[in-house]
PDB file of C-alpha atoms in Angstrom:
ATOM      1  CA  UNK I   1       0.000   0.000   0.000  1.00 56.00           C
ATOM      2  CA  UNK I   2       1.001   3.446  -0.868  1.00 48.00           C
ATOM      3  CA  UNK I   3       1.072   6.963   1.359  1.00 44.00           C
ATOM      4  CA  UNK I   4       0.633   8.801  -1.855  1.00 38.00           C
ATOM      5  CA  UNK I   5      -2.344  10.392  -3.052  1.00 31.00           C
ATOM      6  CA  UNK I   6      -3.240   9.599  -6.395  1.00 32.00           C
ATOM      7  CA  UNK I   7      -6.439   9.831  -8.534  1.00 30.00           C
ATOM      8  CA  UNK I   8      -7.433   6.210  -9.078  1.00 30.00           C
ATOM      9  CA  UNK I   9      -9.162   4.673 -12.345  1.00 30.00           C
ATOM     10  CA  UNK I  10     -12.481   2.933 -11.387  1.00 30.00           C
ATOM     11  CA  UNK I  11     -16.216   2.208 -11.964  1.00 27.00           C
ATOM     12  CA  UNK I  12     -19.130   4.193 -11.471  1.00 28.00           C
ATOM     13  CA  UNK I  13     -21.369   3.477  -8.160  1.00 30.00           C
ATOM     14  CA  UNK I  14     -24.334   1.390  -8.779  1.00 32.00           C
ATOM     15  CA  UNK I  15     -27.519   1.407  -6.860  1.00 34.00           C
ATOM     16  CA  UNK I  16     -30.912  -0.106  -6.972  1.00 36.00           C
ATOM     17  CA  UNK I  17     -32.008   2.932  -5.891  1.00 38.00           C
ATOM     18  CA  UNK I  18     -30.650   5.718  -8.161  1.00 32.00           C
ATOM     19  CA  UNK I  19     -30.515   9.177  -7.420  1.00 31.00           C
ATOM     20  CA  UNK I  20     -30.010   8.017  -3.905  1.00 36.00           C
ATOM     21  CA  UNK I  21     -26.247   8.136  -3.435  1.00 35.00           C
ATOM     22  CA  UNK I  22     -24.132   9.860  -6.282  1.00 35.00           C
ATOM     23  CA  UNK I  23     -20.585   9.564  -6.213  1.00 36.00           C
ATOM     24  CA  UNK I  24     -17.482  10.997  -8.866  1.00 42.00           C
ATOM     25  CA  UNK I  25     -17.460   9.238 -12.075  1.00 46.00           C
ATOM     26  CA  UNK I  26     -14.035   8.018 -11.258  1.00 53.00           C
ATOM     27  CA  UNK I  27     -14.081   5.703  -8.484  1.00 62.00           C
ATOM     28  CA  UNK I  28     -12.443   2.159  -7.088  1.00 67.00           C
ATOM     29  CA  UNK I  29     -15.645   0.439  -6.324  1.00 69.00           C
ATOM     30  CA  UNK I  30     -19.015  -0.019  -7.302  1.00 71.00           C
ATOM     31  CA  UNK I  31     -22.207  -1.063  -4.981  1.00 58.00           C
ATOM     32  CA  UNK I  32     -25.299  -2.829  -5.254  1.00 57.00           C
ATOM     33  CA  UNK I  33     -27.901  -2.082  -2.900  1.00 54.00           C
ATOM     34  CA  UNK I  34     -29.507  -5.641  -3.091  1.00 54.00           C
ATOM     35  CA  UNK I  35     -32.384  -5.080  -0.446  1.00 55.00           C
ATOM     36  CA  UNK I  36     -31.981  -2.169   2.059  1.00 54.00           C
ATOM     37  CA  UNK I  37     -33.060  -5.031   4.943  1.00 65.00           C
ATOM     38  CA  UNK I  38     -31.173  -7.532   3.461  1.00 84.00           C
ATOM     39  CA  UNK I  39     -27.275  -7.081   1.780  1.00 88.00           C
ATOM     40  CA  UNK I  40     -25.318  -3.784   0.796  1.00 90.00           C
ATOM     41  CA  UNK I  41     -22.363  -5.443  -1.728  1.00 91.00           C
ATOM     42  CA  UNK I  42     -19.666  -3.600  -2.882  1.00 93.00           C
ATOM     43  CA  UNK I  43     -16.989  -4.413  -5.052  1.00 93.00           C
ATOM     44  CA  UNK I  44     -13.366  -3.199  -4.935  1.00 93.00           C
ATOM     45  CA  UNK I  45     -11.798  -3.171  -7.985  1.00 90.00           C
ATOM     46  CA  UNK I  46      -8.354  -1.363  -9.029  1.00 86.00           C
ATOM     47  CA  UNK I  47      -6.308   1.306  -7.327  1.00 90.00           C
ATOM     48  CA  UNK I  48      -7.533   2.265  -3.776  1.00 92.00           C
ATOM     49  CA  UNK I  49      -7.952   6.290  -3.728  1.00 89.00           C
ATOM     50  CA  UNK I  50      -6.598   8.117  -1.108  1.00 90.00           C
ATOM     51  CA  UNK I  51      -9.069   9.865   1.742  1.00 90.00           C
ATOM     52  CA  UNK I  52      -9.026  13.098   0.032  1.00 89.00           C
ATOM     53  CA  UNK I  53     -10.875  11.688  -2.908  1.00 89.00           C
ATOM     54  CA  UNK I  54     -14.473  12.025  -2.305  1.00 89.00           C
ATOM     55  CA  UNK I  55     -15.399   8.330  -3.579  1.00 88.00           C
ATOM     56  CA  UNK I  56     -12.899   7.008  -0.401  1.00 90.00           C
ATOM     57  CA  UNK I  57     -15.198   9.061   1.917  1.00 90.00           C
ATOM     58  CA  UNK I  58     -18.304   8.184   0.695  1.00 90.00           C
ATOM     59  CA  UNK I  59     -17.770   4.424   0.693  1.00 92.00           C
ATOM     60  CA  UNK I  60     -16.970   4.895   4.418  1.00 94.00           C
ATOM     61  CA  UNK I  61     -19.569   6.859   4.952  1.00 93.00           C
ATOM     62  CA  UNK I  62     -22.049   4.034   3.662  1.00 92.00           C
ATOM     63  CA  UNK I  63     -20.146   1.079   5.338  1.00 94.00           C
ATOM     64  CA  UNK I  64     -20.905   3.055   8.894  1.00 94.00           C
ATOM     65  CA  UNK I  65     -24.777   4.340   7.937  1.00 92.00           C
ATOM     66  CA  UNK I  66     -26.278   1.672   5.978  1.00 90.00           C
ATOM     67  CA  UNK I  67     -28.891  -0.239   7.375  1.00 89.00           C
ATOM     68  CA  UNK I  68     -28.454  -3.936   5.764  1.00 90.00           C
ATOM     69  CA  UNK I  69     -27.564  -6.703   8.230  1.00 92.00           C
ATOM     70  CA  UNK I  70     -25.099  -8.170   6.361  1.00 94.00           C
ATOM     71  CA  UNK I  71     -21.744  -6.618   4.517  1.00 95.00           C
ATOM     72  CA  UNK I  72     -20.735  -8.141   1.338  1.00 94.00           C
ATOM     73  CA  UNK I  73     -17.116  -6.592  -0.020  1.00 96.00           C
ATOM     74  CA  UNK I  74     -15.563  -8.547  -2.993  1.00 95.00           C
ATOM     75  CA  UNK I  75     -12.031  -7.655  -4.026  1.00 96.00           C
ATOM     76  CA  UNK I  76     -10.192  -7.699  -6.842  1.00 95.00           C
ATOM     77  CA  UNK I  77      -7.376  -5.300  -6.031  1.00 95.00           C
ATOM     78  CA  UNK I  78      -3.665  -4.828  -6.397  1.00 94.00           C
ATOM     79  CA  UNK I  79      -4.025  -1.951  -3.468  1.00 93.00           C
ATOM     80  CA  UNK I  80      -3.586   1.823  -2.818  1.00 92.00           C
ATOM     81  CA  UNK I  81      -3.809   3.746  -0.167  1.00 92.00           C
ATOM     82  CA  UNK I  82      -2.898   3.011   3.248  1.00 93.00           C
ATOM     83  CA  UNK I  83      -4.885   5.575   5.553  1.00 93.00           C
ATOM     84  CA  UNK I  84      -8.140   4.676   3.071  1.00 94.00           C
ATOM     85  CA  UNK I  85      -7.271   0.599   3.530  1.00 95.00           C
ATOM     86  CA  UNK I  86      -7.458   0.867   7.009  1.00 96.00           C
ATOM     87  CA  UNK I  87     -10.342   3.146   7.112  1.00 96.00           C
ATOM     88  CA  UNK I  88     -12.604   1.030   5.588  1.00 96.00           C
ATOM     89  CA  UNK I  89     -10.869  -1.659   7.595  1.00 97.00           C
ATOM     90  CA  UNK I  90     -11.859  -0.252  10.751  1.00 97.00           C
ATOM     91  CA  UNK I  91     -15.669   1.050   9.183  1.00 97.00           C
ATOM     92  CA  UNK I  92     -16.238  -2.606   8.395  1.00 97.00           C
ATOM     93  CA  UNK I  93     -14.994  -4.107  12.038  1.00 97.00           C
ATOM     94  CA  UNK I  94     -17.012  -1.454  14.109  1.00 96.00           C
ATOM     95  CA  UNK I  95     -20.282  -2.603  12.153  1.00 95.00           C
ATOM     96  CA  UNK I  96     -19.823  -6.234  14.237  1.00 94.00           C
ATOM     97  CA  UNK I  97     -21.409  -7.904  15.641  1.00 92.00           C
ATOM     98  CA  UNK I  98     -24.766  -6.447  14.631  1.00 93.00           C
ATOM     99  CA  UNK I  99     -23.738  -6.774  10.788  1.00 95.00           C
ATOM    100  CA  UNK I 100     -22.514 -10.162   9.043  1.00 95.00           C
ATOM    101  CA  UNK I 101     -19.625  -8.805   7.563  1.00 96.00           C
ATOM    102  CA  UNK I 102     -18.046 -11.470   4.550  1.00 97.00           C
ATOM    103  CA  UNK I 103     -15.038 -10.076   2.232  1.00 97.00           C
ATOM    104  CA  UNK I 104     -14.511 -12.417  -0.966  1.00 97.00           C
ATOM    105  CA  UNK I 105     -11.163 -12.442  -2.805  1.00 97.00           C
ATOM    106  CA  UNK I 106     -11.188 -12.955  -6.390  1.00 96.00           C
ATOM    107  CA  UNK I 107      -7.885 -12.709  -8.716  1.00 95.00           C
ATOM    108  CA  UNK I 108      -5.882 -10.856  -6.823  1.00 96.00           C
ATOM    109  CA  UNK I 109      -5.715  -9.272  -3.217  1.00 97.00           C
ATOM    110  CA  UNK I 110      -2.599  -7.578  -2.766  1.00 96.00           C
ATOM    111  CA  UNK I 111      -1.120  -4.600   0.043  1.00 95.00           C
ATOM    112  CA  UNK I 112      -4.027  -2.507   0.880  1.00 95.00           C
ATOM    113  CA  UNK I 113      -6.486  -4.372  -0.444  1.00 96.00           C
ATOM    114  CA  UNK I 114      -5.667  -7.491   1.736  1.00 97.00           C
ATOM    115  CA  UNK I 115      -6.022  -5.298   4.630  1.00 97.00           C
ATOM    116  CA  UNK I 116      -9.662  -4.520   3.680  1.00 97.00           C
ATOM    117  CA  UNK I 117      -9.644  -8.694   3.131  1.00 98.00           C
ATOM    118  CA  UNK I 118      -9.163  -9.416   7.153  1.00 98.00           C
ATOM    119  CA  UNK I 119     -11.990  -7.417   8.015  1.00 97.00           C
ATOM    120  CA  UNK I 120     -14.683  -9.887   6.975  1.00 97.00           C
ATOM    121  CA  UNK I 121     -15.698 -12.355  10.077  1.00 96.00           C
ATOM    122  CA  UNK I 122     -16.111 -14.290   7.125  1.00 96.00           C
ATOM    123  CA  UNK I 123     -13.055 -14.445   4.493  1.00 97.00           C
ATOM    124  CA  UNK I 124     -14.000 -16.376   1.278  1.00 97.00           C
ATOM    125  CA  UNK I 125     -11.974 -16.923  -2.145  1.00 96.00           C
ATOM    126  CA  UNK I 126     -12.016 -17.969  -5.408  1.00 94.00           C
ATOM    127  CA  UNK I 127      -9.417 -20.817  -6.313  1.00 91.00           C
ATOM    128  CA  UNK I 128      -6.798 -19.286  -8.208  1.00 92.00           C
ATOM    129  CA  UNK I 129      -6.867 -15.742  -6.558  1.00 96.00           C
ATOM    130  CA  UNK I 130      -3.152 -14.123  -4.884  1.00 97.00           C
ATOM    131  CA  UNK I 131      -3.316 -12.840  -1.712  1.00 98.00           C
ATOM    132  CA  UNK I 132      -0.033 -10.337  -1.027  1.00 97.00           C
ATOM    133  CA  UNK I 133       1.304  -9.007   2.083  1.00 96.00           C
ATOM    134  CA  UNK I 134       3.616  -6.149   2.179  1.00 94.00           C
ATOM    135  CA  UNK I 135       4.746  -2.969   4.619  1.00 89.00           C
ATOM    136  CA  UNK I 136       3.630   0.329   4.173  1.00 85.00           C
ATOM    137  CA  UNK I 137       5.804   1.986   1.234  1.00 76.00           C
ATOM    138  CA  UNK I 138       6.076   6.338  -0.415  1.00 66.00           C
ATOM    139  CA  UNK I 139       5.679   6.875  -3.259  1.00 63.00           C
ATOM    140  CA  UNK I 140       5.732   9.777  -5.331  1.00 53.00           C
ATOM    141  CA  UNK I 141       7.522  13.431  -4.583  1.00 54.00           C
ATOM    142  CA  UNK I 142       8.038  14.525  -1.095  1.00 59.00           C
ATOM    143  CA  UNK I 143       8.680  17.804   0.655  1.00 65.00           C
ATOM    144  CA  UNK I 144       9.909  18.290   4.166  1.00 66.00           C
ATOM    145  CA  UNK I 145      12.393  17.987   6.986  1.00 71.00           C
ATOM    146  CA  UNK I 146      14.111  14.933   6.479  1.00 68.00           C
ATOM    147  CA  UNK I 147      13.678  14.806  10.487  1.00 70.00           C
ATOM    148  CA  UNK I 148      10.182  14.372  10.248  1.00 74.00           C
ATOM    149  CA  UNK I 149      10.048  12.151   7.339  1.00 75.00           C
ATOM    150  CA  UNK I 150      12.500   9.588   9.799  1.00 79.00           C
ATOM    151  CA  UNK I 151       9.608  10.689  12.859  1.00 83.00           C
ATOM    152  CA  UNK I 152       7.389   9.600  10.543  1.00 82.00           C
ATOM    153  CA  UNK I 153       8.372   6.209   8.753  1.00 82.00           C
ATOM    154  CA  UNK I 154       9.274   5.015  12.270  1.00 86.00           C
ATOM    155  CA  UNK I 155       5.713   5.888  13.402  1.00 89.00           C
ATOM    156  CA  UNK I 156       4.092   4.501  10.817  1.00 88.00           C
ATOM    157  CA  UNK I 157       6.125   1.165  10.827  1.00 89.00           C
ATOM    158  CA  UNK I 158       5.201   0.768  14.258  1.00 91.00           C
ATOM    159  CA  UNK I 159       1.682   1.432  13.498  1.00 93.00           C
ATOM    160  CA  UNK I 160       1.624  -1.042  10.918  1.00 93.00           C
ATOM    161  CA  UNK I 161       3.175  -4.091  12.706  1.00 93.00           C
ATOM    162  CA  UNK I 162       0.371  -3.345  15.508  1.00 94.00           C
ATOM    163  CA  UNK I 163      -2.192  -4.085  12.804  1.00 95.00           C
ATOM    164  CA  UNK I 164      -0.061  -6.878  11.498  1.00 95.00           C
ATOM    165  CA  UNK I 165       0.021  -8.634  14.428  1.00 94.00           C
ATOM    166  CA  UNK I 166      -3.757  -7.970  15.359  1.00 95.00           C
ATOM    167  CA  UNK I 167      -5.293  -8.509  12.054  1.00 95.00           C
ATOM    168  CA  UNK I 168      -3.531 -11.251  10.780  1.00 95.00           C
ATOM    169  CA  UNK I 169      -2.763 -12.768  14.611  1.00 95.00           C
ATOM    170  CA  UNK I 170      -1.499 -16.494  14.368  1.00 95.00           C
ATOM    171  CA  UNK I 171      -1.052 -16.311  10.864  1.00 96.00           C
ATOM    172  CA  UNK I 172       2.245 -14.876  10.104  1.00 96.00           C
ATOM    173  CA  UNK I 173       5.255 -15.813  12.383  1.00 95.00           C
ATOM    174  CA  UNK I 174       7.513 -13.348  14.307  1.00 94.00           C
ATOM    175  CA  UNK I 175       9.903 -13.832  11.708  1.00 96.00           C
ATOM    176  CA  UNK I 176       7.575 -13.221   8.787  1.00 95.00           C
ATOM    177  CA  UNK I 177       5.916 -10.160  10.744  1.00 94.00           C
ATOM    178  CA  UNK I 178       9.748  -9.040  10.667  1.00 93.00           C
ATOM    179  CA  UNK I 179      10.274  -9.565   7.564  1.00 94.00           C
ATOM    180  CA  UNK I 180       7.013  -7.482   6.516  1.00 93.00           C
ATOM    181  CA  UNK I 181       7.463  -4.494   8.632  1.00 91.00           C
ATOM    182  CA  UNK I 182      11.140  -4.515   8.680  1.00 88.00           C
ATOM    183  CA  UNK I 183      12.733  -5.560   5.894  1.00 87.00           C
ATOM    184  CA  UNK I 184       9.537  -4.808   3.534  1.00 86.00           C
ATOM    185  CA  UNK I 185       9.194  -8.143   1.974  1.00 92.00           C
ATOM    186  CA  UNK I 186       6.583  -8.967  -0.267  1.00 95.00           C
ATOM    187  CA  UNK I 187       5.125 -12.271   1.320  1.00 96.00           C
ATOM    188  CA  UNK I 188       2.966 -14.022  -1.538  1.00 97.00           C
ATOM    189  CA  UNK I 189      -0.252 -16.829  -1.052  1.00 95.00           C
ATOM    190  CA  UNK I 190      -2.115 -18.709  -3.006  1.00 95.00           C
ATOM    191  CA  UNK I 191      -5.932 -19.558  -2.431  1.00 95.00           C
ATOM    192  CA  UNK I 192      -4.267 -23.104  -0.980  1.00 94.00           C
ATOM    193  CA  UNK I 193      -1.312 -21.127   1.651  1.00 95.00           C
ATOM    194  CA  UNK I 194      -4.028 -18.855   2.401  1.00 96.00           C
ATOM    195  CA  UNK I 195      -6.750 -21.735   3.177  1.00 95.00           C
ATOM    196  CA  UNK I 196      -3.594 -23.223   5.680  1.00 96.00           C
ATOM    197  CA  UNK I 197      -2.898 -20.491   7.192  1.00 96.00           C
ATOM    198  CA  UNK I 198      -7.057 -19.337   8.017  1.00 96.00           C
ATOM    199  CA  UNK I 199      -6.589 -16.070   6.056  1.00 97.00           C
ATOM    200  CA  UNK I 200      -9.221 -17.118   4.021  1.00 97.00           C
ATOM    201  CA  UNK I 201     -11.680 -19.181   5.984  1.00 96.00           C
ATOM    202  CA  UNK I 202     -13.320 -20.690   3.019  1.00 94.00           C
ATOM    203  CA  UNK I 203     -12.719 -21.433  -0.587  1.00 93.00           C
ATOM    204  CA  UNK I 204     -15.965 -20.818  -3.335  1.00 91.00           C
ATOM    205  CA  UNK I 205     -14.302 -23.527  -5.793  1.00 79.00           C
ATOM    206  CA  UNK I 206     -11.415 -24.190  -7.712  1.00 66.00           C
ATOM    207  CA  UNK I 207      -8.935 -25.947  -4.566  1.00 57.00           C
ATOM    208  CA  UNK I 208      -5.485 -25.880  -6.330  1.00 53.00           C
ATOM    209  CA  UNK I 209      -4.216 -29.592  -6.068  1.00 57.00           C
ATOM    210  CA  UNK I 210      -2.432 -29.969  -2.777  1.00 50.00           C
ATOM    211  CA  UNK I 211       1.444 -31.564  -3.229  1.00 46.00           C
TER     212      UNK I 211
END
């Protein structure tokens, strides 16, 4: 996931009700409305926009006010924005336990994007789908003391392995949480290594063959 703020290529927002919610053209997600007693799904699809973008806002803004008991978020995702990840991270978790929340990966699931994954109480996934878990990375141009920008990285590092270890608890070991947050490797699943190690709690179809 990515600190910079970028203007991300997307869908349009869909809703059975039209006119109801309106949203910029140019947005990372889409929802359906199915029934407003019964599901709210939205789908995450390309680059996750940063919180300044008015489409990040809004989809947090309807995670935390809609009334539908159940939370359906299906990702397809190679990430984005950090702050926006964990926002809807945290929008999603605070709607338990009086919303079924269920995330489905599909294709790909990668940095930000598989931090929005580990919110769903239920995590399912599609058979051949990558899941990818990396620390928290700039990109872009930067301006400022070079103090602050070491203040900072070491803040947000530290940040970032508290999620780590709270998020994906007894799924990565010291080690690997080391190797995420300090030496920013890119740890790679499949649907199968993902199944193993409960980060996705069940698999739609397509079980790759096990060795």
């Amino acid at each position: 996931m990515s600190l910079k703020r970028s203007r991300p290529r997307g869908y349009n927002l869909r809703s059975s009700n039209p006119g109801e919610i309106n949203i910029d053209d140019e947005s990372f997600y889409t929802t359906d409305v199915i029934n407003v007693t019964s599901r709210l799904d939205i789908y995450i699809y390309g680059t996750i926009a940063g919180l300044d973008d008015p489409s990040a806002s809004q989809l947090i803004n309807l995670i935390e006010t809609t009334d539908a008991p159940n939370i359906m978020v299906t990702i397809s995702s190679f990430g984005g924005d950090l702050y926006t990840s964990l926002a809807i991270y945290n929008a999603l978790r605070s709607r338990m336990p009086e919303t079924n929340v269920i995330t489905i990966g599909n294709g790909i699931v990668s940095s930000g994007a598989a931090i929005i994954f580990m919110a769903g109480e239920q995590r399912l996934a599609y058979g051949h789908t990558t899941f990818m878990v990396h620390g928290p990375q700039y990109d872009g141009y930067m301006t400022g003391s070079t103090k602050n920008f070491e203040t900072d990285a070491k803040f947000i590092n530290s940040m970032y392995r508290n999620f780590i270890s709270e998020a994906f608890k007894g799924k990565f070991t010291e080690d690997e949480i080391s190797d995420i947050c300090d030496k920013n490797v890119n740890k790679y699943f499949d649907t199968q290594e993902a199944l193993k190690r409960e980060i996705v709690t069940e698999l739609i179809f397509g079980q790759p063959d096990s060795e």
